[in-house]
């Protein structure tokens, strides 16, 4: 175990072993801690958030992200808990796209479509720790090199994920990628949030959500965007004012809700793309915890945990059930390579892909 700590520093980083995969591959974990009661642990498997602990209104500290106790479980029953997902986060229709006149076939792993980079996407890969730093801001940078042709994607892609925590209770994630030939890239974080605590007896459907989105991208029955961009006005997707998630999550009069068994949709975030701006605010009335999601991405995938079916045993042998947690993925739009009217996902040599995400925590009395 290597520790980097100093009581004089605002935030500390600690690097430890986190067991092994079934084939013996060692997994490490880096824990970032500040002096305001927040800590976050990131493991090298999937560059994933394993735990994130923050205080509630009474100062009680809980882990508020879902996950497993051992790294092997993340491969045995993949739910993308906390993972850095890519090469292309979200879905690509039939796993096909055309770039510079050439059609590429990706791994199909979600019905007829490709999801989160394929069956062996970035979440299943062991990333390398490039740096671990303590100081006013504690951070860890992990990297992964995806070879040309992996899961069907063109180009050698070099990816980095930098997690940082300072004196404020904000987890900042910066994803960057470069390529040696034209390709597509869309990387995001897939943490599942239950602000009452990952082992709480209540789920996230009672939480109050605000989304700064006047439009969303409707989907077909396989959860692929139709290509349309529609107003949220008068629909179950209007979260422009604080609304309890569970209020309309079972509104079967909405075909869109029926398709996704709840919410699993991309929201077109208002404001300037490329500028870090507030996308969402989630408040848990029970604990008083508040989570704000900020990013410079054009879209935000909101998923209401519809496919947590009670068959998976998470941390502390806690059963995860439908609606126990929610996911917010700042991203490019799903299936973007197949919709010219969506923001482009193409990355060319000499360019750098970037996605900045901030998860800001506070409490309400």
mmCIF file of C-alpha atoms in Angstrom:
data_model
loop_
_atom_site.group_PDB
_atom_site.id
_atom_site.type_symbol
_atom_site.label_atom_id
_atom_site.label_comp_id
_atom_site.label_asym_id
_atom_site.label_seq_id
_atom_site.Cartn_x
_atom_site.Cartn_y
_atom_site.Cartn_z
ATOM 1 C CA UNK A 1 0.000 0.000 0.000
ATOM 2 C CA UNK A 2 1.213 3.453 -0.948
ATOM 3 C CA UNK A 3 -0.195 6.403 0.949
ATOM 4 C CA UNK A 4 0.113 10.057 0.129
ATOM 5 C CA UNK A 5 -1.341 12.062 3.000
ATOM 6 C CA UNK A 6 -0.711 15.228 4.962
ATOM 7 C CA UNK A 7 -2.933 16.914 7.530
ATOM 8 C CA UNK A 8 -1.830 20.267 6.126
ATOM 9 C CA UNK A 9 -3.315 19.480 2.731
ATOM 10 C CA UNK A 10 -6.921 20.188 1.781
ATOM 11 C CA UNK A 11 -7.307 16.826 0.050
ATOM 12 C CA UNK A 12 -5.414 13.563 0.212
ATOM 13 C CA UNK A 13 -4.982 10.563 -2.077
ATOM 14 C CA UNK A 14 -4.349 6.967 -1.092
ATOM 15 C CA UNK A 15 -3.485 4.112 -3.433
ATOM 16 C CA UNK A 16 -4.327 0.578 -2.313
ATOM 17 C CA UNK A 17 -4.889 -2.933 -3.615
ATOM 18 C CA UNK A 18 -8.488 -3.890 -4.377
ATOM 19 C CA UNK A 19 -8.183 -7.616 -4.925
ATOM 20 C CA UNK A 20 -7.919 -9.537 -8.164
ATOM 21 C CA UNK A 21 -10.015 -10.716 -11.058
ATOM 22 C CA UNK A 22 -10.635 -14.443 -11.442
ATOM 23 C CA UNK A 23 -7.698 -14.704 -13.847
ATOM 24 C CA UNK A 24 -5.378 -13.175 -11.248
ATOM 25 C CA UNK A 25 -5.219 -9.686 -12.729
ATOM 26 C CA UNK A 26 -4.630 -7.257 -9.837
ATOM 27 C CA UNK A 27 -6.986 -4.321 -9.376
ATOM 28 C CA UNK A 28 -6.023 -1.141 -7.561
ATOM 29 C CA UNK A 29 -8.124 1.561 -5.970
ATOM 30 C CA UNK A 30 -7.332 5.222 -5.340
ATOM 31 C CA UNK A 31 -9.271 7.059 -2.621
ATOM 32 C CA UNK A 32 -9.507 10.844 -2.640
ATOM 33 C CA UNK A 33 -10.538 12.506 0.630
ATOM 34 C CA UNK A 34 -11.112 16.124 1.660
ATOM 35 C CA UNK A 35 -11.601 17.614 5.121
ATOM 36 C CA UNK A 36 -15.338 18.247 4.653
ATOM 37 C CA UNK A 37 -16.454 14.653 5.023
ATOM 38 C CA UNK A 38 -16.331 13.614 1.373
ATOM 39 C CA UNK A 39 -14.332 10.770 -0.106
ATOM 40 C CA UNK A 40 -14.411 8.916 -3.419
ATOM 41 C CA UNK A 41 -12.701 5.676 -4.433
ATOM 42 C CA UNK A 42 -11.908 4.919 -8.067
ATOM 43 C CA UNK A 43 -10.776 1.467 -9.167
ATOM 44 C CA UNK A 44 -8.649 0.586 -12.161
ATOM 45 C CA UNK A 45 -11.289 -1.815 -13.490
ATOM 46 C CA UNK A 46 -13.310 0.406 -15.789
ATOM 47 C CA UNK A 47 -11.833 3.564 -14.228
ATOM 48 C CA UNK A 48 -14.969 3.240 -12.126
ATOM 49 C CA UNK A 49 -16.282 5.024 -9.046
ATOM 50 C CA UNK A 50 -16.514 2.286 -6.414
ATOM 51 C CA UNK A 51 -17.618 4.329 -3.410
ATOM 52 C CA UNK A 52 -18.550 7.959 -2.864
ATOM 53 C CA UNK A 53 -19.221 9.090 0.690
ATOM 54 C CA UNK A 54 -20.805 12.424 1.639
ATOM 55 C CA UNK A 55 -22.522 13.764 4.776
ATOM 56 C CA UNK A 56 -26.272 14.269 5.106
ATOM 57 C CA UNK A 57 -27.952 17.256 6.786
ATOM 58 C CA UNK A 58 -27.067 15.860 10.219
ATOM 59 C CA UNK A 59 -23.440 15.153 9.281
ATOM 60 C CA UNK A 60 -23.960 11.397 8.945
ATOM 61 C CA UNK A 61 -21.767 10.017 6.169
ATOM 62 C CA UNK A 62 -23.065 7.417 3.701
ATOM 63 C CA UNK A 63 -21.880 5.810 0.505
ATOM 64 C CA UNK A 64 -24.324 7.046 -2.161
ATOM 65 C CA UNK A 65 -23.310 4.987 -5.217
ATOM 66 C CA UNK A 66 -24.263 1.419 -6.097
ATOM 67 C CA UNK A 67 -21.606 -1.204 -6.760
ATOM 68 C CA UNK A 68 -20.102 -4.529 -5.732
ATOM 69 C CA UNK A 69 -17.751 -5.626 -2.958
ATOM 70 C CA UNK A 70 -15.230 -7.330 -5.272
ATOM 71 C CA UNK A 71 -13.878 -6.486 -8.721
ATOM 72 C CA UNK A 72 -14.784 -9.922 -10.109
ATOM 73 C CA UNK A 73 -18.482 -9.221 -9.520
ATOM 74 C CA UNK A 74 -18.334 -6.270 -11.909
ATOM 75 C CA UNK A 75 -17.524 -8.701 -14.737
ATOM 76 C CA UNK A 76 -19.854 -11.478 -13.605
ATOM 77 C CA UNK A 77 -22.986 -9.308 -13.543
ATOM 78 C CA UNK A 78 -22.193 -6.117 -15.442
ATOM 79 C CA UNK A 79 -24.459 -3.171 -14.722
ATOM 80 C CA UNK A 80 -21.866 -0.468 -15.524
ATOM 81 C CA UNK A 81 -21.860 0.543 -11.849
ATOM 82 C CA UNK A 82 -19.701 3.693 -11.630
ATOM 83 C CA UNK A 83 -17.892 2.871 -14.859
ATOM 84 C CA UNK A 84 -16.230 5.016 -17.472
ATOM 85 C CA UNK A 85 -18.217 3.838 -20.509
ATOM 86 C CA UNK A 86 -16.976 3.945 -24.105
ATOM 87 C CA UNK A 87 -15.718 4.002 -26.790
ATOM 88 C CA UNK A 88 -19.232 5.133 -27.432
ATOM 89 C CA UNK A 89 -21.397 5.640 -24.362
ATOM 90 C CA UNK A 90 -25.043 4.763 -24.958
ATOM 91 C CA UNK A 91 -26.488 3.009 -28.025
ATOM 92 C CA UNK A 92 -25.679 2.757 -31.714
ATOM 93 C CA UNK A 93 -28.443 1.328 -33.901
ATOM 94 C CA UNK A 94 -27.675 -2.209 -35.086
ATOM 95 C CA UNK A 95 -24.055 -1.519 -34.135
ATOM 96 C CA UNK A 96 -23.426 0.165 -37.499
ATOM 97 C CA UNK A 97 -22.166 3.549 -38.589
ATOM 98 C CA UNK A 98 -20.525 5.024 -41.674
ATOM 99 C CA UNK A 99 -17.467 7.260 -41.528
ATOM 100 C CA UNK A 100 -15.701 8.727 -44.565
ATOM 101 C CA UNK A 101 -17.653 6.380 -46.823
ATOM 102 C CA UNK A 102 -16.783 3.188 -44.951
ATOM 103 C CA UNK A 103 -19.326 1.245 -42.908
ATOM 104 C CA UNK A 104 -18.209 -0.257 -39.603
ATOM 105 C CA UNK A 105 -19.885 -3.103 -37.727
ATOM 106 C CA UNK A 106 -19.570 -2.904 -33.956
ATOM 107 C CA UNK A 107 -20.183 -5.547 -31.340
ATOM 108 C CA UNK A 108 -23.931 -5.963 -30.755
ATOM 109 C CA UNK A 109 -24.684 -6.520 -27.074
ATOM 110 C CA UNK A 110 -28.074 -4.896 -26.357
ATOM 111 C CA UNK A 111 -30.789 -6.591 -28.379
ATOM 112 C CA UNK A 112 -30.156 -5.472 -31.976
ATOM 113 C CA UNK A 113 -27.895 -2.598 -30.904
ATOM 114 C CA UNK A 114 -24.450 -1.814 -29.535
ATOM 115 C CA UNK A 115 -24.378 -0.393 -26.007
ATOM 116 C CA UNK A 116 -21.556 1.362 -24.153
ATOM 117 C CA UNK A 117 -18.816 0.220 -26.516
ATOM 118 C CA UNK A 118 -19.827 -3.441 -26.791
ATOM 119 C CA UNK A 119 -19.628 -6.482 -24.551
ATOM 120 C CA UNK A 120 -15.991 -5.691 -23.731
ATOM 121 C CA UNK A 121 -16.090 -1.927 -23.597
ATOM 122 C CA UNK A 122 -14.010 0.397 -21.444
ATOM 123 C CA UNK A 123 -15.909 -0.711 -18.320
ATOM 124 C CA UNK A 124 -14.423 -4.238 -18.647
ATOM 125 C CA UNK A 125 -10.838 -3.048 -19.211
ATOM 126 C CA UNK A 126 -8.149 -2.584 -16.586
ATOM 127 C CA UNK A 127 -6.861 0.983 -16.806
ATOM 128 C CA UNK A 128 -3.353 2.125 -15.875
ATOM 129 C CA UNK A 129 -2.712 4.619 -13.085
ATOM 130 C CA UNK A 130 -0.658 7.458 -14.560
ATOM 131 C CA UNK A 131 -0.524 9.779 -11.550
ATOM 132 C CA UNK A 132 -1.830 10.166 -8.008
ATOM 133 C CA UNK A 133 -1.595 13.563 -6.313
ATOM 134 C CA UNK A 134 -2.422 15.109 -2.947
ATOM 135 C CA UNK A 135 -2.578 18.832 -2.278
ATOM 136 C CA UNK A 136 -5.174 21.580 -2.419
ATOM 137 C CA UNK A 137 -6.745 19.285 -5.016
ATOM 138 C CA UNK A 138 -6.296 15.514 -4.812
ATOM 139 C CA UNK A 139 -6.467 13.646 -8.095
ATOM 140 C CA UNK A 140 -5.862 10.435 -9.961
ATOM 141 C CA UNK A 141 -5.349 10.086 -13.700
ATOM 142 C CA UNK A 142 -5.932 6.705 -15.325
ATOM 143 C CA UNK A 143 -5.391 5.798 -18.968
ATOM 144 C CA UNK A 144 -6.331 3.105 -21.425
ATOM 145 C CA UNK A 145 -5.096 2.383 -24.953
ATOM 146 C CA UNK A 146 -7.780 0.916 -27.190
ATOM 147 C CA UNK A 147 -6.268 -0.714 -30.306
ATOM 148 C CA UNK A 148 -7.533 -0.278 -33.840
ATOM 149 C CA UNK A 149 -10.450 -2.647 -34.453
ATOM 150 C CA UNK A 150 -11.313 -3.311 -30.805
ATOM 151 C CA UNK A 151 -15.063 -4.049 -30.627
ATOM 152 C CA UNK A 152 -15.157 -2.937 -34.281
ATOM 153 C CA UNK A 153 -14.025 0.670 -33.771
ATOM 154 C CA UNK A 154 -11.378 2.174 -36.079
ATOM 155 C CA UNK A 155 -8.180 3.793 -34.866
ATOM 156 C CA UNK A 156 -5.747 3.427 -31.994
ATOM 157 C CA UNK A 157 -7.401 5.491 -29.261
ATOM 158 C CA UNK A 158 -5.573 6.832 -26.200
ATOM 159 C CA UNK A 159 -7.990 7.706 -23.388
ATOM 160 C CA UNK A 160 -7.454 9.378 -20.014
ATOM 161 C CA UNK A 161 -9.812 9.832 -17.093
ATOM 162 C CA UNK A 162 -8.845 12.339 -14.398
ATOM 163 C CA UNK A 163 -10.804 12.358 -11.152
ATOM 164 C CA UNK A 164 -10.197 15.255 -8.744
ATOM 165 C CA UNK A 165 -11.505 16.424 -5.370
ATOM 166 C CA UNK A 166 -10.713 19.705 -3.620
ATOM 167 C CA UNK A 167 -11.931 21.467 -0.511
ATOM 168 C CA UNK A 168 -15.416 21.815 -1.971
ATOM 169 C CA UNK A 169 -17.540 18.659 -2.081
ATOM 170 C CA UNK A 170 -17.255 18.393 -5.853
ATOM 171 C CA UNK A 171 -16.025 15.386 -7.781
ATOM 172 C CA UNK A 172 -14.653 16.547 -11.123
ATOM 173 C CA UNK A 173 -14.072 14.096 -13.972
ATOM 174 C CA UNK A 174 -12.296 15.013 -17.199
ATOM 175 C CA UNK A 175 -12.236 12.515 -20.037
ATOM 176 C CA UNK A 176 -9.873 13.065 -22.954
ATOM 177 C CA UNK A 177 -9.053 10.996 -26.041
ATOM 178 C CA UNK A 178 -6.838 11.151 -29.107
ATOM 179 C CA UNK A 179 -6.715 8.925 -32.196
ATOM 180 C CA UNK A 180 -4.408 8.043 -35.087
ATOM 181 C CA UNK A 181 -7.243 7.693 -37.628
ATOM 182 C CA UNK A 182 -10.808 9.014 -37.922
ATOM 183 C CA UNK A 183 -13.126 7.364 -35.399
ATOM 184 C CA UNK A 184 -16.088 8.096 -33.134
ATOM 185 C CA UNK A 185 -15.862 8.792 -29.409
ATOM 186 C CA UNK A 186 -18.379 9.398 -26.622
ATOM 187 C CA UNK A 187 -17.207 8.734 -23.052
ATOM 188 C CA UNK A 188 -19.185 9.280 -19.869
ATOM 189 C CA UNK A 189 -19.526 8.129 -16.285
ATOM 190 C CA UNK A 190 -22.240 5.645 -15.328
ATOM 191 C CA UNK A 191 -22.574 6.001 -11.553
ATOM 192 C CA UNK A 192 -25.860 4.973 -9.971
ATOM 193 C CA UNK A 193 -26.960 7.457 -7.302
ATOM 194 C CA UNK A 194 -29.096 6.880 -4.224
ATOM 195 C CA UNK A 195 -28.708 9.984 -2.089
ATOM 196 C CA UNK A 196 -30.328 8.223 0.879
ATOM 197 C CA UNK A 197 -27.426 5.758 0.824
ATOM 198 C CA UNK A 198 -26.536 2.771 -1.310
ATOM 199 C CA UNK A 199 -27.922 0.423 1.343
ATOM 200 C CA UNK A 200 -30.934 2.510 2.305
ATOM 201 C CA UNK A 201 -34.384 0.943 2.580
ATOM 202 C CA UNK A 202 -35.771 3.576 0.216
ATOM 203 C CA UNK A 203 -34.864 4.117 -3.409
ATOM 204 C CA UNK A 204 -34.524 7.240 -5.532
ATOM 205 C CA UNK A 205 -38.081 7.617 -6.821
ATOM 206 C CA UNK A 206 -38.980 10.016 -3.986
ATOM 207 C CA UNK A 207 -36.118 12.351 -4.937
ATOM 208 C CA UNK A 208 -36.865 15.766 -6.442
ATOM 209 C CA UNK A 209 -35.311 16.298 -9.892
ATOM 210 C CA UNK A 210 -34.750 19.426 -11.945
ATOM 211 C CA UNK A 211 -33.428 19.120 -15.509
ATOM 212 C CA UNK A 212 -32.342 22.213 -17.414
ATOM 213 C CA UNK A 213 -33.682 20.804 -20.676
ATOM 214 C CA UNK A 214 -36.464 22.173 -22.869
ATOM 215 C CA UNK A 215 -36.123 19.312 -25.366
ATOM 216 C CA UNK A 216 -35.366 15.587 -25.480
ATOM 217 C CA UNK A 217 -34.698 12.971 -28.150
ATOM 218 C CA UNK A 218 -37.572 10.444 -28.358
ATOM 219 C CA UNK A 219 -36.734 6.780 -28.921
ATOM 220 C CA UNK A 220 -38.096 3.744 -30.740
ATOM 221 C CA UNK A 221 -38.955 0.410 -29.152
ATOM 222 C CA UNK A 222 -35.259 -0.619 -29.082
ATOM 223 C CA UNK A 223 -34.316 2.619 -27.238
ATOM 224 C CA UNK A 224 -32.665 4.171 -30.302
ATOM 225 C CA UNK A 225 -33.396 7.879 -30.982
ATOM 226 C CA UNK A 226 -35.766 8.480 -33.876
ATOM 227 C CA UNK A 227 -33.728 11.505 -34.916
ATOM 228 C CA UNK A 228 -36.374 13.958 -33.799
ATOM 229 C CA UNK A 229 -35.774 16.613 -31.156
ATOM 230 C CA UNK A 230 -39.025 17.336 -29.324
ATOM 231 C CA UNK A 231 -40.193 19.761 -26.672
ATOM 232 C CA UNK A 232 -40.718 18.432 -23.153
ATOM 233 C CA UNK A 233 -43.743 20.708 -22.775
ATOM 234 C CA UNK A 234 -46.801 18.759 -21.670
ATOM 235 C CA UNK A 235 -44.936 15.445 -21.423
ATOM 236 C CA UNK A 236 -43.617 13.290 -18.541
ATOM 237 C CA UNK A 237 -40.169 14.556 -19.573
ATOM 238 C CA UNK A 238 -40.696 18.103 -18.349
ATOM 239 C CA UNK A 239 -38.443 18.467 -15.304
ATOM 240 C CA UNK A 240 -37.772 22.159 -15.795
ATOM 241 C CA UNK A 241 -39.434 22.702 -12.421
ATOM 242 C CA UNK A 242 -38.521 20.510 -9.423
ATOM 243 C CA UNK A 243 -40.537 17.292 -9.756
ATOM 244 C CA UNK A 244 -40.574 14.025 -7.850
ATOM 245 C CA UNK A 245 -39.122 11.345 -10.140
ATOM 246 C CA UNK A 246 -41.738 8.776 -9.186
ATOM 247 C CA UNK A 247 -44.638 11.071 -10.056
ATOM 248 C CA UNK A 248 -44.674 10.080 -13.737
ATOM 249 C CA UNK A 249 -42.184 7.224 -14.024
ATOM 250 C CA UNK A 250 -45.060 4.744 -14.484
ATOM 251 C CA UNK A 251 -47.171 6.919 -16.760
ATOM 252 C CA UNK A 252 -48.232 4.183 -19.176
ATOM 253 C CA UNK A 253 -50.163 6.656 -21.314
ATOM 254 C CA UNK A 254 -46.758 7.731 -22.663
ATOM 255 C CA UNK A 255 -45.382 5.453 -25.347
ATOM 256 C CA UNK A 256 -41.920 6.743 -24.523
ATOM 257 C CA UNK A 257 -42.255 5.662 -20.894
ATOM 258 C CA UNK A 258 -43.535 2.249 -22.044
ATOM 259 C CA UNK A 259 -40.601 1.759 -24.410
ATOM 260 C CA UNK A 260 -38.008 2.393 -21.682
ATOM 261 C CA UNK A 261 -39.992 0.966 -18.725
ATOM 262 C CA UNK A 262 -39.514 4.390 -17.184
ATOM 263 C CA UNK A 263 -36.878 6.982 -18.032
ATOM 264 C CA UNK A 264 -33.903 6.063 -20.207
ATOM 265 C CA UNK A 265 -33.701 9.098 -22.466
ATOM 266 C CA UNK A 266 -31.318 11.745 -23.695
ATOM 267 C CA UNK A 267 -32.163 15.313 -22.726
ATOM 268 C CA UNK A 268 -30.949 18.247 -24.829
ATOM 269 C CA UNK A 269 -29.442 20.545 -22.226
ATOM 270 C CA UNK A 270 -30.184 24.252 -22.514
ATOM 271 C CA UNK A 271 -27.306 26.714 -22.755
ATOM 272 C CA UNK A 272 -24.029 26.850 -24.624
ATOM 273 C CA UNK A 273 -22.503 23.529 -25.661
ATOM 274 C CA UNK A 274 -18.819 23.448 -24.737
ATOM 275 C CA UNK A 275 -19.378 25.557 -21.625
ATOM 276 C CA UNK A 276 -19.634 23.833 -18.255
ATOM 277 C CA UNK A 277 -23.175 24.568 -17.089
ATOM 278 C CA UNK A 278 -25.657 23.068 -14.661
ATOM 279 C CA UNK A 279 -27.572 20.220 -16.236
ATOM 280 C CA UNK A 280 -29.497 18.745 -13.337
ATOM 281 C CA UNK A 281 -30.241 19.050 -9.642
ATOM 282 C CA UNK A 282 -31.328 16.115 -7.494
ATOM 283 C CA UNK A 283 -32.546 16.559 -3.926
ATOM 284 C CA UNK A 284 -33.287 13.808 -1.413
ATOM 285 C CA UNK A 285 -35.850 15.163 1.088
ATOM 286 C CA UNK A 286 -35.066 12.325 3.508
ATOM 287 C CA UNK A 287 -31.336 12.924 3.961
ATOM 288 C CA UNK A 288 -31.160 16.527 2.786
ATOM 289 C CA UNK A 289 -28.404 15.638 0.319
ATOM 290 C CA UNK A 290 -28.331 17.579 -2.937
ATOM 291 C CA UNK A 291 -26.458 16.545 -6.089
ATOM 292 C CA UNK A 292 -25.881 18.945 -8.964
ATOM 293 C CA UNK A 293 -24.597 17.668 -12.313
ATOM 294 C CA UNK A 294 -22.542 20.097 -14.423
ATOM 295 C CA UNK A 295 -20.893 19.444 -17.796
ATOM 296 C CA UNK A 296 -19.908 20.971 -21.132
ATOM 297 C CA UNK A 297 -21.561 18.148 -23.113
ATOM 298 C CA UNK A 298 -24.649 18.755 -25.286
ATOM 299 C CA UNK A 299 -26.811 16.015 -23.758
ATOM 300 C CA UNK A 300 -27.628 14.207 -20.537
ATOM 301 C CA UNK A 301 -28.904 10.639 -20.416
ATOM 302 C CA UNK A 302 -31.278 10.217 -17.484
ATOM 303 C CA UNK A 303 -31.947 6.603 -16.480
ATOM 304 C CA UNK A 304 -34.303 5.715 -13.633
ATOM 305 C CA UNK A 305 -32.847 2.297 -12.801
ATOM 306 C CA UNK A 306 -35.620 0.429 -14.633
ATOM 307 C CA UNK A 307 -33.675 -2.782 -15.134
ATOM 308 C CA UNK A 308 -32.493 -3.274 -11.562
ATOM 309 C CA UNK A 309 -34.581 -6.391 -11.024
ATOM 310 C CA UNK A 310 -33.668 -7.631 -7.562
ATOM 311 C CA UNK A 311 -31.350 -10.386 -8.833
ATOM 312 C CA UNK A 312 -28.076 -8.577 -8.092
ATOM 313 C CA UNK A 313 -26.441 -8.476 -4.682
ATOM 314 C CA UNK A 314 -24.509 -5.279 -4.265
ATOM 315 C CA UNK A 315 -22.190 -3.904 -1.625
ATOM 316 C CA UNK A 316 -22.952 -5.307 1.816
ATOM 317 C CA UNK A 317 -25.140 -8.016 0.245
ATOM 318 C CA UNK A 318 -27.848 -5.447 -0.439
ATOM 319 C CA UNK A 319 -30.395 -6.377 -3.128
ATOM 320 C CA UNK A 320 -30.795 -3.727 -5.810
ATOM 321 C CA UNK A 321 -34.344 -3.311 -7.095
ATOM 322 C CA UNK A 322 -36.082 -1.195 -9.721
ATOM 323 C CA UNK A 323 -35.860 2.506 -8.937
ATOM 324 C CA UNK A 324 -33.278 2.062 -6.180
ATOM 325 C CA UNK A 325 -30.937 4.517 -7.925
ATOM 326 C CA UNK A 326 -30.707 6.862 -10.902
ATOM 327 C CA UNK A 327 -28.007 7.546 -13.487
ATOM 328 C CA UNK A 328 -26.980 10.838 -15.096
ATOM 329 C CA UNK A 329 -24.591 10.583 -18.074
ATOM 330 C CA UNK A 330 -23.397 13.859 -19.615
ATOM 331 C CA UNK A 331 -22.649 12.896 -23.203
ATOM 332 C CA UNK A 332 -23.094 13.329 -26.917
ATOM 333 C CA UNK A 333 -26.477 12.140 -28.160
ATOM 334 C CA UNK A 334 -27.128 8.373 -28.520
ATOM 335 C CA UNK A 335 -26.664 7.004 -32.054
ATOM 336 C CA UNK A 336 -25.126 10.351 -33.050
ATOM 337 C CA UNK A 337 -23.078 8.928 -35.964
ATOM 338 C CA UNK A 338 -26.339 7.949 -37.705
ATOM 339 C CA UNK A 339 -28.093 11.312 -37.316
ATOM 340 C CA UNK A 340 -26.526 14.246 -39.185
ATOM 341 C CA UNK A 341 -28.687 16.692 -37.193
ATOM 342 C CA UNK A 342 -27.094 15.560 -33.892
ATOM 343 C CA UNK A 343 -23.780 16.982 -32.604
ATOM 344 C CA UNK A 344 -20.941 15.097 -34.278
ATOM 345 C CA UNK A 345 -19.130 12.259 -32.508
ATOM 346 C CA UNK A 346 -16.286 12.127 -35.044
ATOM 347 C CA UNK A 347 -12.734 12.489 -33.769
ATOM 348 C CA UNK A 348 -9.902 13.011 -36.252
ATOM 349 C CA UNK A 349 -6.119 12.779 -35.812
ATOM 350 C CA UNK A 350 -4.765 15.996 -34.328
ATOM 351 C CA UNK A 351 -7.964 16.657 -32.408
ATOM 352 C CA UNK A 352 -8.656 15.967 -28.707
ATOM 353 C CA UNK A 353 -11.988 14.689 -27.485
ATOM 354 C CA UNK A 354 -12.967 16.083 -24.076
ATOM 355 C CA UNK A 355 -15.887 15.746 -21.675
ATOM 356 C CA UNK A 356 -15.823 17.583 -18.348
ATOM 357 C CA UNK A 357 -18.262 16.430 -15.647
ATOM 358 C CA UNK A 358 -18.770 17.812 -12.146
ATOM 359 C CA UNK A 359 -20.831 16.189 -9.403
ATOM 360 C CA UNK A 360 -21.435 18.858 -6.732
ATOM 361 C CA UNK A 361 -22.772 17.871 -3.307
ATOM 362 C CA UNK A 362 -24.433 19.985 -0.634
ATOM 363 C CA UNK A 363 -27.264 19.681 1.896
ATOM 364 C CA UNK A 364 -30.628 21.320 2.480
ATOM 365 C CA UNK A 365 -31.969 21.677 6.015
#
